[in-house]
Amino acid sequence: MTHGATLPSSPLPTSSSTHPLLLITHDGSGAATGFVEADAEHPHLNIHDLGVTRGDGIFETYSIGRGHVQALDAHLERFARSARMLDLPQPDLGVWRDAVLEIGQRLADHEEAWVRTILTRGIEGHDMLTGWAQGRPSPDYRRERTEGLRVALLDRGLRSDVAQTSPWLLAGAKTLSYAVNRAAVREAQRRGADDVVFVSTDGFLLEGPNSTVVLRRGDTLSTPPVDFGILPGTTQGDLFAAAPEWGLQAVMEPLTPDDLHAADAAWIVSSVRHVTPIRAVDGVERPIDASLSAAWNGYLHARLS
Ligand code: PLP
């Protein structure tokens, strides 16, 4: 077992039916050997785990619609990509896939749920990875999906070529070091906004702290290029693949804050919250495309893979 003993604590308000948890077991070579069920009400992490002490690990969050894990392959591929970027052993995707599907089944009674996979470099001084998959029913995002969100444009302090010049900064990896992403959302709230769109120091739109930016200008959808040191979004990927269904073409191209202000419609999109229209940028109101937002959210929810 990878998970060291921990002190008991007061139980959290969870139950195994709504908060399923599977601990992934690894051998000394870093290969996953399987998974065991665990009680999410009890602590399982060792305080020396590098995921906790250094944020040294990776994660993925997948949406589940009535038991179907959505964009499963794209998430697993991105999990493996993040592992490569952090020089972690390659996760055994067969084991992780089975664990994710198992959690999906456990949450099949819920209209919307999510499952998260986490892999850390393990307990400091031990050659053993730590991994787990946990799930929960999703919050109700209907208001955000219909009314939209106000975003603040925040400087990320990185150039758009950071992935090429400084790969050790891990821009575009889904690491456990999300404290910066959360700090950015708090800054947005101080500015009277709900969420963030990051901008590179050379003036290009990047992504949200938990989302991909999509613009519609006429019949064309655009999103920033992934080689700008951003995460390749699975939600944006599915929407772009289906764009012809709505008579739209889809491109990846450099975009600026002026493009966002001038776009016919703009969204931030992500796995669990799905599609949320951007209704204001830095306090300036902008139009939303309510019918395309609704169509997209229906489409995303109905995905069977
Ligand atoms: N960009 C970042 C930084 C993210 O953390 C996320 C998801 O959480 C996304 C983009 C959107 O990715 P996905 O659509 O796969 O959820």
PDB file of C-alpha atoms and ligand atoms in Angstrom:
ATOM      1  CA  MET A   1       0.000   0.000   0.000  1.00  0.00           C
ATOM      2  CA  THR A   2       1.221   3.490  -0.817  1.00  0.00           C
ATOM      3  CA  HIS A   3      -0.770   5.262   1.834  1.00  0.00           C
ATOM      4  CA  GLY A   4       0.847   5.655   5.231  1.00  0.00           C
ATOM      5  CA  ALA A   5      -1.036   5.644   8.515  1.00  0.00           C
ATOM      6  CA  THR A   6      -2.435   8.989   9.627  1.00  0.00           C
ATOM      7  CA  LEU A   7      -4.012  10.345  12.753  1.00  0.00           C
ATOM      8  CA  PRO A   8      -7.766   9.890  13.088  1.00  0.00           C
ATOM      9  CA  SER A   9      -9.787  13.069  12.751  1.00  0.00           C
ATOM     10  CA  SER A  10     -13.436  13.973  13.125  1.00  0.00           C
ATOM     11  CA  PRO A  11     -15.402  12.427  10.269  1.00  0.00           C
ATOM     12  CA  LEU A  12     -16.228  14.685   7.336  1.00  0.00           C
ATOM     13  CA  PRO A  13     -19.867  14.878   6.246  1.00  0.00           C
ATOM     14  CA  THR A  14     -19.473  12.360   3.436  1.00  0.00           C
ATOM     15  CA  SER A  15     -20.667   8.876   2.642  1.00  0.00           C
ATOM     16  CA  SER A  16     -19.145   6.230   0.394  1.00  0.00           C
ATOM     17  CA  SER A  17     -22.201   6.259  -1.882  1.00  0.00           C
ATOM     18  CA  THR A  18     -21.879   9.954  -2.749  1.00  0.00           C
ATOM     19  CA  HIS A  19     -18.111  10.302  -2.169  1.00  0.00           C
ATOM     20  CA  PRO A  20     -16.543   7.138  -3.599  1.00  0.00           C
ATOM     21  CA  LEU A  21     -12.788   6.837  -3.156  1.00  0.00           C
ATOM     22  CA  LEU A  22     -10.377   4.326  -4.708  1.00  0.00           C
ATOM     23  CA  LEU A  23      -6.714   4.251  -3.696  1.00  0.00           C
ATOM     24  CA  ILE A  24      -4.387   3.244  -6.526  1.00  0.00           C
ATOM     25  CA  THR A  25      -1.694   0.796  -5.447  1.00  0.00           C
ATOM     26  CA  HIS A  26       1.819   1.020  -6.945  1.00  0.00           C
ATOM     27  CA  ASP A  27       4.909  -1.153  -6.856  1.00  0.00           C
ATOM     28  CA  GLY A  28       8.428   0.159  -6.284  1.00  0.00           C
ATOM     29  CA  SER A  29       9.023   0.665 -10.015  1.00  0.00           C
ATOM     30  CA  GLY A  30       6.153   3.155 -10.196  1.00  0.00           C
ATOM     31  CA  ALA A  31       3.794   0.753 -11.968  1.00  0.00           C
ATOM     32  CA  ALA A  32       0.160   0.800 -10.830  1.00  0.00           C
ATOM     33  CA  THR A  33      -0.934  -2.629  -9.626  1.00  0.00           C
ATOM     34  CA  GLY A  34      -4.645  -2.002  -9.051  1.00  0.00           C
ATOM     35  CA  PHE A  35      -6.915  -0.150  -6.654  1.00  0.00           C
ATOM     36  CA  VAL A  36      -8.693  -0.674  -3.353  1.00  0.00           C
ATOM     37  CA  GLU A  37     -11.805   0.970  -2.046  1.00  0.00           C
ATOM     38  CA  ALA A  38     -11.370   3.337   0.887  1.00  0.00           C
ATOM     39  CA  ASP A  39     -13.614   5.414   3.098  1.00  0.00           C
ATOM     40  CA  ALA A  40     -13.518   9.096   2.095  1.00  0.00           C
ATOM     41  CA  GLU A  41     -14.572   9.978   5.660  1.00  0.00           C
ATOM     42  CA  HIS A  42     -11.156   8.960   6.929  1.00  0.00           C
ATOM     43  CA  PRO A  43      -7.717  10.462   6.266  1.00  0.00           C
ATOM     44  CA  HIS A  44      -5.368   8.482   4.024  1.00  0.00           C
ATOM     45  CA  LEU A  45      -2.482  10.790   3.172  1.00  0.00           C
ATOM     46  CA  ASN A  46       0.910  10.719   4.857  1.00  0.00           C
ATOM     47  CA  ILE A  47       2.044  14.181   6.013  1.00  0.00           C
ATOM     48  CA  HIS A  48       5.359  13.625   4.200  1.00  0.00           C
ATOM     49  CA  ASP A  49       3.641  13.161   0.857  1.00  0.00           C
ATOM     50  CA  LEU A  50       5.276  15.426  -1.739  1.00  0.00           C
ATOM     51  CA  GLY A  51       1.879  16.150  -3.223  1.00  0.00           C
ATOM     52  CA  VAL A  52       1.029  17.966   0.011  1.00  0.00           C
ATOM     53  CA  THR A  53       4.391  19.383   1.043  1.00  0.00           C
ATOM     54  CA  ARG A  54       5.466  20.555  -2.449  1.00  0.00           C
ATOM     55  CA  GLY A  55       2.387  20.381  -4.643  1.00  0.00           C
ATOM     56  CA  ASP A  56       4.483  17.887  -6.605  1.00  0.00           C
ATOM     57  CA  GLY A  57       1.961  15.859  -8.519  1.00  0.00           C
ATOM     58  CA  ILE A  58      -0.702  15.966 -11.191  1.00  0.00           C
ATOM     59  CA  PHE A  59      -4.451  15.667 -11.456  1.00  0.00           C
ATOM     60  CA  GLU A  60      -7.393  15.477 -13.823  1.00  0.00           C
ATOM     61  CA  THR A  61     -11.073  16.226 -13.237  1.00  0.00           C
ATOM     62  CA  TYR A  62     -13.590  14.411 -15.443  1.00  0.00           C
ATOM     63  CA  SER A  63     -17.314  15.091 -15.694  1.00  0.00           C
ATOM     64  CA  ILE A  64     -19.823  12.268 -15.338  1.00  0.00           C
ATOM     65  CA  GLY A  65     -23.283  12.477 -16.922  1.00  0.00           C
ATOM     66  CA  ARG A  66     -25.637   9.815 -15.506  1.00  0.00           C
ATOM     67  CA  GLY A  67     -22.746   7.418 -14.943  1.00  0.00           C
ATOM     68  CA  HIS A  68     -20.918   8.117 -18.240  1.00  0.00           C
ATOM     69  CA  VAL A  69     -17.422   9.499 -17.786  1.00  0.00           C
ATOM     70  CA  GLN A  70     -17.024  12.156 -20.469  1.00  0.00           C
ATOM     71  CA  ALA A  71     -13.953  12.767 -22.655  1.00  0.00           C
ATOM     72  CA  LEU A  72     -12.281   9.882 -20.828  1.00  0.00           C
ATOM     73  CA  ASP A  73      -9.516   9.224 -23.381  1.00  0.00           C
ATOM     74  CA  ALA A  74      -8.642  12.907 -23.720  1.00  0.00           C
ATOM     75  CA  HIS A  75      -8.366  13.242 -19.929  1.00  0.00           C
ATOM     76  CA  LEU A  76      -6.240  10.114 -19.578  1.00  0.00           C
ATOM     77  CA  GLU A  77      -3.937  11.297 -22.377  1.00  0.00           C
ATOM     78  CA  ARG A  78      -3.583  14.660 -20.677  1.00  0.00           C
ATOM     79  CA  PHE A  79      -2.866  12.908 -17.350  1.00  0.00           C
ATOM     80  CA  ALA A  80      -0.022  11.036 -19.085  1.00  0.00           C
ATOM     81  CA  ARG A  81       1.191  14.279 -20.716  1.00  0.00           C
ATOM     82  CA  SER A  82       1.320  16.040 -17.335  1.00  0.00           C
ATOM     83  CA  ALA A  83       3.242  13.060 -15.892  1.00  0.00           C
ATOM     84  CA  ARG A  84       5.795  13.382 -18.716  1.00  0.00           C
ATOM     85  CA  MET A  85       6.163  17.112 -18.104  1.00  0.00           C
ATOM     86  CA  LEU A  86       6.897  16.460 -14.398  1.00  0.00           C
ATOM     87  CA  ASP A  87       9.228  13.496 -15.102  1.00  0.00           C
ATOM     88  CA  LEU A  88       6.883  11.201 -13.174  1.00  0.00           C
ATOM     89  CA  PRO A  89       6.635   7.527 -14.180  1.00  0.00           C
ATOM     90  CA  GLN A  90       3.982   7.071 -16.845  1.00  0.00           C
ATOM     91  CA  PRO A  91       0.650   6.249 -15.179  1.00  0.00           C
ATOM     92  CA  ASP A  92      -0.742   2.851 -16.158  1.00  0.00           C
ATOM     93  CA  LEU A  93      -3.778   4.200 -17.984  1.00  0.00           C
ATOM     94  CA  GLY A  94      -5.569   0.822 -17.928  1.00  0.00           C
ATOM     95  CA  VAL A  95      -5.679   0.843 -14.118  1.00  0.00           C
ATOM     96  CA  TRP A  96      -6.654   4.514 -13.943  1.00  0.00           C
ATOM     97  CA  ARG A  97      -9.339   4.021 -16.580  1.00  0.00           C
ATOM     98  CA  ASP A  98     -10.889   1.144 -14.613  1.00  0.00           C
ATOM     99  CA  ALA A  99     -10.850   3.207 -11.423  1.00  0.00           C
ATOM    100  CA  VAL A 100     -12.475   6.198 -13.138  1.00  0.00           C
ATOM    101  CA  LEU A 101     -15.160   4.025 -14.747  1.00  0.00           C
ATOM    102  CA  GLU A 102     -15.841   2.372 -11.390  1.00  0.00           C
ATOM    103  CA  ILE A 103     -16.397   5.777  -9.761  1.00  0.00           C
ATOM    104  CA  GLY A 104     -18.641   6.729 -12.693  1.00  0.00           C
ATOM    105  CA  GLN A 105     -20.800   3.677 -12.009  1.00  0.00           C
ATOM    106  CA  ARG A 106     -21.045   4.485  -8.305  1.00  0.00           C
ATOM    107  CA  LEU A 107     -22.368   7.960  -9.167  1.00  0.00           C
ATOM    108  CA  ALA A 108     -24.740   6.835 -11.925  1.00  0.00           C
ATOM    109  CA  ASP A 109     -27.811   7.948  -9.942  1.00  0.00           C
ATOM    110  CA  HIS A 110     -26.689  11.550 -10.176  1.00  0.00           C
ATOM    111  CA  GLU A 111     -27.539  13.670 -13.201  1.00  0.00           C
ATOM    112  CA  GLU A 112     -24.095  15.286 -13.013  1.00  0.00           C
ATOM    113  CA  ALA A 113     -21.040  14.282 -11.028  1.00  0.00           C
ATOM    114  CA  TRP A 114     -17.277  14.407 -11.283  1.00  0.00           C
ATOM    115  CA  VAL A 115     -14.289  12.189 -10.672  1.00  0.00           C
ATOM    116  CA  ARG A 116     -10.764  13.377  -9.997  1.00  0.00           C
ATOM    117  CA  THR A 117      -7.561  11.388 -10.438  1.00  0.00           C
ATOM    118  CA  ILE A 118      -4.506  12.458  -8.457  1.00  0.00           C
ATOM    119  CA  LEU A 119      -0.956  11.152  -8.726  1.00  0.00           C
ATOM    120  CA  THR A 120       1.820  12.498  -6.483  1.00  0.00           C
ATOM    121  CA  ARG A 121       5.539  11.814  -6.322  1.00  0.00           C
ATOM    122  CA  GLY A 122       4.764  10.008  -3.081  1.00  0.00           C
ATOM    123  CA  ILE A 123       6.191  10.062   0.402  1.00  0.00           C
ATOM    124  CA  GLU A 124       9.503  11.895   0.595  1.00  0.00           C
ATOM    125  CA  GLY A 125      12.409   9.448   0.795  1.00  0.00           C
ATOM    126  CA  HIS A 126      10.335   6.483  -0.387  1.00  0.00           C
ATOM    127  CA  ASP A 127      10.289   5.328  -3.985  1.00  0.00           C
ATOM    128  CA  MET A 128       6.556   4.880  -4.067  1.00  0.00           C
ATOM    129  CA  LEU A 129       3.944   6.981  -5.849  1.00  0.00           C
ATOM    130  CA  THR A 130       0.650   7.970  -4.250  1.00  0.00           C
ATOM    131  CA  GLY A 131      -2.509   7.917  -6.317  1.00  0.00           C
ATOM    132  CA  TRP A 132      -6.233   7.978  -5.872  1.00  0.00           C
ATOM    133  CA  ALA A 133      -9.514   8.539  -7.693  1.00  0.00           C
ATOM    134  CA  GLN A 134     -12.373  10.236  -5.902  1.00  0.00           C
ATOM    135  CA  GLY A 135     -15.823  11.286  -7.034  1.00  0.00           C
ATOM    136  CA  ARG A 136     -18.705  13.501  -5.938  1.00  0.00           C
ATOM    137  CA  PRO A 137     -22.011  14.775  -7.246  1.00  0.00           C
ATOM    138  CA  SER A 138     -21.562  18.125  -9.036  1.00  0.00           C
ATOM    139  CA  PRO A 139     -22.816  21.460  -7.724  1.00  0.00           C
ATOM    140  CA  ASP A 140     -25.729  23.080  -9.530  1.00  0.00           C
ATOM    141  CA  TYR A 141     -24.200  25.312 -12.231  1.00  0.00           C
ATOM    142  CA  ARG A 142     -27.444  26.320 -13.961  1.00  0.00           C
ATOM    143  CA  ARG A 143     -27.134  29.993 -13.036  1.00  0.00           C
ATOM    144  CA  GLU A 144     -23.536  30.316 -14.276  1.00  0.00           C
ATOM    145  CA  ARG A 145     -24.413  28.471 -17.498  1.00  0.00           C
ATOM    146  CA  THR A 146     -27.364  30.697 -18.334  1.00  0.00           C
ATOM    147  CA  GLU A 147     -26.560  34.106 -16.836  1.00  0.00           C
ATOM    148  CA  GLY A 148     -22.825  33.899 -17.460  1.00  0.00           C
ATOM    149  CA  LEU A 149     -19.822  35.172 -15.533  1.00  0.00           C
ATOM    150  CA  ARG A 150     -17.933  38.450 -15.233  1.00  0.00           C
ATOM    151  CA  VAL A 151     -14.230  37.963 -15.842  1.00  0.00           C
ATOM    152  CA  ALA A 152     -11.178  40.031 -14.980  1.00  0.00           C
ATOM    153  CA  LEU A 153      -8.201  40.004 -17.330  1.00  0.00           C
ATOM    154  CA  LEU A 154      -5.125  39.266 -15.228  1.00  0.00           C
ATOM    155  CA  ASP A 155      -1.479  39.318 -16.261  1.00  0.00           C
ATOM    156  CA  ARG A 156      -0.025  35.823 -15.806  1.00  0.00           C
ATOM    157  CA  GLY A 157       3.516  37.192 -15.808  1.00  0.00           C
ATOM    158  CA  LEU A 158       4.629  34.696 -18.467  1.00  0.00           C
ATOM    159  CA  ARG A 159       5.283  35.237 -22.164  1.00  0.00           C
ATOM    160  CA  SER A 160       3.283  33.241 -24.700  1.00  0.00           C
ATOM    161  CA  ASP A 161       6.446  31.293 -25.645  1.00  0.00           C
ATOM    162  CA  VAL A 162       7.131  30.226 -22.043  1.00  0.00           C
ATOM    163  CA  ALA A 163       6.601  26.525 -22.818  1.00  0.00           C
ATOM    164  CA  GLN A 164       9.451  26.686 -25.340  1.00  0.00           C
ATOM    165  CA  THR A 165      11.838  28.973 -23.421  1.00  0.00           C
ATOM    166  CA  SER A 166      11.286  27.694 -19.862  1.00  0.00           C
ATOM    167  CA  PRO A 167       9.662  24.234 -19.780  1.00  0.00           C
ATOM    168  CA  TRP A 168      10.634  23.843 -16.099  1.00  0.00           C
ATOM    169  CA  LEU A 169       7.894  26.354 -15.247  1.00  0.00           C
ATOM    170  CA  LEU A 170       5.463  23.574 -16.269  1.00  0.00           C
ATOM    171  CA  ALA A 171       3.090  25.990 -17.999  1.00  0.00           C
ATOM    172  CA  GLY A 172       0.400  23.796 -19.521  1.00  0.00           C
ATOM    173  CA  ALA A 173       0.822  20.882 -17.090  1.00  0.00           C
ATOM    174  CA  LYS A 174      -2.082  20.086 -14.767  1.00  0.00           C
ATOM    175  CA  THR A 175      -0.095  20.065 -11.539  1.00  0.00           C
ATOM    176  CA  LEU A 176      -1.257  20.081  -7.927  1.00  0.00           C
ATOM    177  CA  SER A 177       0.255  23.570  -7.532  1.00  0.00           C
ATOM    178  CA  TYR A 178      -3.008  25.445  -8.103  1.00  0.00           C
ATOM    179  CA  ALA A 179      -2.550  27.976  -5.277  1.00  0.00           C
ATOM    180  CA  VAL A 180      -1.750  30.637  -7.910  1.00  0.00           C
ATOM    181  CA  ASN A 181      -4.911  29.802  -9.848  1.00  0.00           C
ATOM    182  CA  ARG A 182      -6.984  30.193  -6.701  1.00  0.00           C
ATOM    183  CA  ALA A 183      -5.243  33.438  -5.751  1.00  0.00           C
ATOM    184  CA  ALA A 184      -6.121  34.783  -9.198  1.00  0.00           C
ATOM    185  CA  VAL A 185      -9.820  34.053  -8.627  1.00  0.00           C
ATOM    186  CA  ARG A 186      -9.687  35.875  -5.276  1.00  0.00           C
ATOM    187  CA  GLU A 187      -8.093  38.861  -7.039  1.00  0.00           C
ATOM    188  CA  ALA A 188     -10.884  38.765  -9.629  1.00  0.00           C
ATOM    189  CA  GLN A 189     -13.443  38.801  -6.816  1.00  0.00           C
ATOM    190  CA  ARG A 190     -11.748  41.818  -5.247  1.00  0.00           C
ATOM    191  CA  ARG A 191     -12.214  43.509  -8.635  1.00  0.00           C
ATOM    192  CA  GLY A 192     -15.931  42.649  -8.666  1.00  0.00           C
ATOM    193  CA  ALA A 193     -15.627  39.751 -11.127  1.00  0.00           C
ATOM    194  CA  ASP A 194     -16.351  36.039 -10.789  1.00  0.00           C
ATOM    195  CA  ASP A 195     -13.514  34.482 -12.737  1.00  0.00           C
ATOM    196  CA  VAL A 196     -10.308  35.185 -14.629  1.00  0.00           C
ATOM    197  CA  VAL A 197      -8.876  35.142 -18.128  1.00  0.00           C
ATOM    198  CA  PHE A 198      -5.097  35.187 -17.972  1.00  0.00           C
ATOM    199  CA  VAL A 199      -3.126  37.339 -20.425  1.00  0.00           C
ATOM    200  CA  SER A 200       0.531  36.774 -21.388  1.00  0.00           C
ATOM    201  CA  THR A 201       3.114  39.516 -20.836  1.00  0.00           C
ATOM    202  CA  ASP A 202       3.242  39.933 -24.626  1.00  0.00           C
ATOM    203  CA  GLY A 203      -0.486  40.633 -24.729  1.00  0.00           C
ATOM    204  CA  PHE A 204      -2.238  37.389 -25.735  1.00  0.00           C
ATOM    205  CA  LEU A 205      -5.257  35.701 -24.153  1.00  0.00           C
ATOM    206  CA  LEU A 206      -4.258  32.440 -22.466  1.00  0.00           C
ATOM    207  CA  GLU A 207      -6.882  30.551 -20.402  1.00  0.00           C
ATOM    208  CA  GLY A 208      -8.842  30.729 -17.171  1.00  0.00           C
ATOM    209  CA  PRO A 209      -7.489  29.256 -13.913  1.00  0.00           C
ATOM    210  CA  ASN A 210      -9.767  26.256 -14.538  1.00  0.00           C
ATOM    211  CA  SER A 211     -11.076  26.805 -18.034  1.00  0.00           C
ATOM    212  CA  THR A 212     -10.398  27.357 -21.733  1.00  0.00           C
ATOM    213  CA  VAL A 213     -11.393  30.564 -23.537  1.00  0.00           C
ATOM    214  CA  VAL A 214     -13.571  30.279 -26.651  1.00  0.00           C
ATOM    215  CA  LEU A 215     -14.666  33.204 -28.854  1.00  0.00           C
ATOM    216  CA  ARG A 216     -17.253  33.287 -31.627  1.00  0.00           C
ATOM    217  CA  ARG A 217     -16.777  35.833 -34.386  1.00  0.00           C
ATOM    218  CA  GLY A 218     -19.387  35.269 -37.062  1.00  0.00           C
ATOM    219  CA  ASP A 219     -19.316  31.580 -37.962  1.00  0.00           C
ATOM    220  CA  THR A 220     -15.834  31.021 -36.575  1.00  0.00           C
ATOM    221  CA  LEU A 221     -14.898  29.720 -33.155  1.00  0.00           C
ATOM    222  CA  SER A 222     -11.402  30.470 -31.886  1.00  0.00           C
ATOM    223  CA  THR A 223      -9.293  29.480 -28.919  1.00  0.00           C
ATOM    224  CA  PRO A 224      -5.668  30.299 -28.065  1.00  0.00           C
ATOM    225  CA  PRO A 225      -2.977  27.869 -29.328  1.00  0.00           C
ATOM    226  CA  VAL A 226      -1.885  25.202 -26.823  1.00  0.00           C
ATOM    227  CA  ASP A 227       1.780  26.000 -27.469  1.00  0.00           C
ATOM    228  CA  PHE A 228       1.151  29.236 -25.540  1.00  0.00           C
ATOM    229  CA  GLY A 229       1.819  27.249 -22.328  1.00  0.00           C
ATOM    230  CA  ILE A 230      -1.832  26.482 -21.624  1.00  0.00           C
ATOM    231  CA  LEU A 231      -3.703  23.274 -20.955  1.00  0.00           C
ATOM    232  CA  PRO A 232      -5.256  21.561 -23.985  1.00  0.00           C
ATOM    233  CA  GLY A 233      -8.925  21.707 -22.912  1.00  0.00           C
ATOM    234  CA  THR A 234     -10.961  18.530 -23.325  1.00  0.00           C
ATOM    235  CA  THR A 235     -14.252  20.476 -23.305  1.00  0.00           C
ATOM    236  CA  GLN A 236     -13.040  22.915 -25.952  1.00  0.00           C
ATOM    237  CA  GLY A 237     -11.739  19.893 -27.917  1.00  0.00           C
ATOM    238  CA  ASP A 238     -15.179  18.253 -27.938  1.00  0.00           C
ATOM    239  CA  LEU A 239     -16.941  21.511 -28.841  1.00  0.00           C
ATOM    240  CA  PHE A 240     -14.523  22.195 -31.682  1.00  0.00           C
ATOM    241  CA  ALA A 241     -14.871  18.642 -33.032  1.00  0.00           C
ATOM    242  CA  ALA A 242     -18.658  19.117 -33.116  1.00  0.00           C
ATOM    243  CA  ALA A 243     -18.564  22.705 -34.445  1.00  0.00           C
ATOM    244  CA  PRO A 244     -19.923  21.755 -37.926  1.00  0.00           C
ATOM    245  CA  GLU A 245     -23.146  20.568 -36.230  1.00  0.00           C
ATOM    246  CA  TRP A 246     -23.829  24.224 -35.486  1.00  0.00           C
ATOM    247  CA  GLY A 247     -22.597  25.453 -38.866  1.00  0.00           C
ATOM    248  CA  LEU A 248     -19.390  26.740 -37.297  1.00  0.00           C
ATOM    249  CA  GLN A 249     -15.742  26.343 -38.167  1.00  0.00           C
ATOM    250  CA  ALA A 250     -13.146  26.159 -35.427  1.00  0.00           C
ATOM    251  CA  VAL A 251      -9.568  27.419 -35.325  1.00  0.00           C
ATOM    252  CA  MET A 252      -6.729  27.772 -32.845  1.00  0.00           C
ATOM    253  CA  GLU A 253      -5.136  31.199 -33.191  1.00  0.00           C
ATOM    254  CA  PRO A 254      -3.486  33.955 -31.155  1.00  0.00           C
ATOM    255  CA  LEU A 255      -6.159  36.182 -29.603  1.00  0.00           C
ATOM    256  CA  THR A 256      -5.897  39.503 -27.782  1.00  0.00           C
ATOM    257  CA  PRO A 257      -8.060  41.285 -25.195  1.00  0.00           C
ATOM    258  CA  ASP A 258      -9.372  43.466 -28.069  1.00  0.00           C
ATOM    259  CA  ASP A 259     -10.557  40.291 -29.825  1.00  0.00           C
ATOM    260  CA  LEU A 260     -12.410  39.291 -26.643  1.00  0.00           C
ATOM    261  CA  HIS A 261     -14.074  42.712 -26.335  1.00  0.00           C
ATOM    262  CA  ALA A 262     -15.089  42.679 -30.005  1.00  0.00           C
ATOM    263  CA  ALA A 263     -16.235  39.023 -30.250  1.00  0.00           C
ATOM    264  CA  ASP A 264     -19.906  38.267 -30.969  1.00  0.00           C
ATOM    265  CA  ALA A 265     -19.848  35.864 -28.031  1.00  0.00           C
ATOM    266  CA  ALA A 266     -17.261  34.501 -25.595  1.00  0.00           C
ATOM    267  CA  TRP A 267     -17.170  31.672 -23.087  1.00  0.00           C
ATOM    268  CA  ILE A 268     -14.960  29.955 -20.590  1.00  0.00           C
ATOM    269  CA  VAL A 269     -15.454  26.210 -20.834  1.00  0.00           C
ATOM    270  CA  SER A 270     -14.395  23.328 -18.598  1.00  0.00           C
ATOM    271  CA  SER A 271     -15.265  19.748 -17.766  1.00  0.00           C
ATOM    272  CA  VAL A 272     -17.573  20.054 -14.784  1.00  0.00           C
ATOM    273  CA  ARG A 273     -19.018  23.572 -15.132  1.00  0.00           C
ATOM    274  CA  HIS A 274     -19.273  23.047 -18.903  1.00  0.00           C
ATOM    275  CA  VAL A 275     -20.007  26.216 -20.907  1.00  0.00           C
ATOM    276  CA  THR A 276     -20.355  29.580 -19.163  1.00  0.00           C
ATOM    277  CA  PRO A 277     -20.855  32.727 -21.239  1.00  0.00           C
ATOM    278  CA  ILE A 278     -18.646  35.721 -20.446  1.00  0.00           C
ATOM    279  CA  ARG A 279     -21.060  38.577 -19.726  1.00  0.00           C
ATOM    280  CA  ALA A 280     -18.553  41.248 -18.698  1.00  0.00           C
ATOM    281  CA  VAL A 281     -14.825  41.846 -19.116  1.00  0.00           C
ATOM    282  CA  ASP A 282     -13.120  44.121 -16.566  1.00  0.00           C
ATOM    283  CA  GLY A 283     -16.517  45.600 -15.699  1.00  0.00           C
ATOM    284  CA  VAL A 284     -17.558  46.236 -19.316  1.00  0.00           C
ATOM    285  CA  GLU A 285     -20.781  44.379 -20.156  1.00  0.00           C
ATOM    286  CA  ARG A 286     -20.806  42.322 -23.357  1.00  0.00           C
ATOM    287  CA  PRO A 287     -23.441  40.310 -25.222  1.00  0.00           C
ATOM    288  CA  ILE A 288     -23.931  36.615 -24.561  1.00  0.00           C
ATOM    289  CA  ASP A 289     -25.159  33.950 -26.969  1.00  0.00           C
ATOM    290  CA  ALA A 290     -27.793  32.268 -24.811  1.00  0.00           C
ATOM    291  CA  SER A 291     -29.055  29.804 -27.415  1.00  0.00           C
ATOM    292  CA  LEU A 292     -25.629  28.472 -28.413  1.00  0.00           C
ATOM    293  CA  SER A 293     -24.673  28.248 -24.729  1.00  0.00           C
ATOM    294  CA  ALA A 294     -27.782  26.169 -24.001  1.00  0.00           C
ATOM    295  CA  ALA A 295     -27.232  23.950 -27.043  1.00  0.00           C
ATOM    296  CA  TRP A 296     -23.620  23.346 -26.090  1.00  0.00           C
ATOM    297  CA  ASN A 297     -24.441  22.561 -22.466  1.00  0.00           C
ATOM    298  CA  GLY A 298     -27.077  20.059 -23.611  1.00  0.00           C
ATOM    299  CA  TYR A 299     -24.573  18.512 -25.998  1.00  0.00           C
ATOM    300  CA  LEU A 300     -21.844  18.255 -23.364  1.00  0.00           C
ATOM    301  CA  HIS A 301     -24.172  16.709 -20.826  1.00  0.00           C
ATOM    302  CA  ALA A 302     -25.385  14.071 -23.285  1.00  0.00           C
ATOM    303  CA  ARG A 303     -21.896  12.864 -24.271  1.00  0.00           C
ATOM    304  CA  LEU A 304     -21.569   9.145 -23.747  1.00  0.00           C
ATOM    305  CA  SER A 305     -17.777   8.974 -23.827  1.00  0.00           C
TER     306      SER A 305
HETATM  307  N1  PLP B   1      -7.138  25.303 -18.291  1.00  0.00           N
HETATM  308  C1  PLP B   1      -6.865  25.025 -17.003  1.00  0.00           C
HETATM  309  C2  PLP B   1      -5.726  25.725 -16.328  1.00  0.00           C
HETATM  310  C3  PLP B   1      -7.639  24.093 -16.291  1.00  0.00           C
HETATM  311  O1  PLP B   1      -7.351  23.806 -15.014  1.00  0.00           O
HETATM  312  C4  PLP B   1      -8.750  23.478 -16.945  1.00  0.00           C
HETATM  313  C5  PLP B   1      -9.600  22.501 -16.254  1.00  0.00           C
HETATM  314  O2  PLP B   1      -9.701  22.454 -15.061  1.00  0.00           O
HETATM  315  C6  PLP B   1      -9.014  23.817 -18.273  1.00  0.00           C
HETATM  316  C7  PLP B   1      -8.180  24.718 -18.925  1.00  0.00           C
HETATM  317  C8  PLP B   1     -10.185  23.208 -18.994  1.00  0.00           C
HETATM  318  O3  PLP B   1      -9.929  21.859 -19.283  1.00  0.00           O
HETATM  319  P1  PLP B   1     -11.090  20.811 -19.432  1.00  0.00           P
HETATM  320  O4  PLP B   1     -12.051  21.335 -20.445  1.00  0.00           O
HETATM  321  O5  PLP B   1     -10.408  19.591 -19.908  1.00  0.00           O
HETATM  322  O6  PLP B   1     -11.724  20.653 -18.098  1.00  0.00           O
END
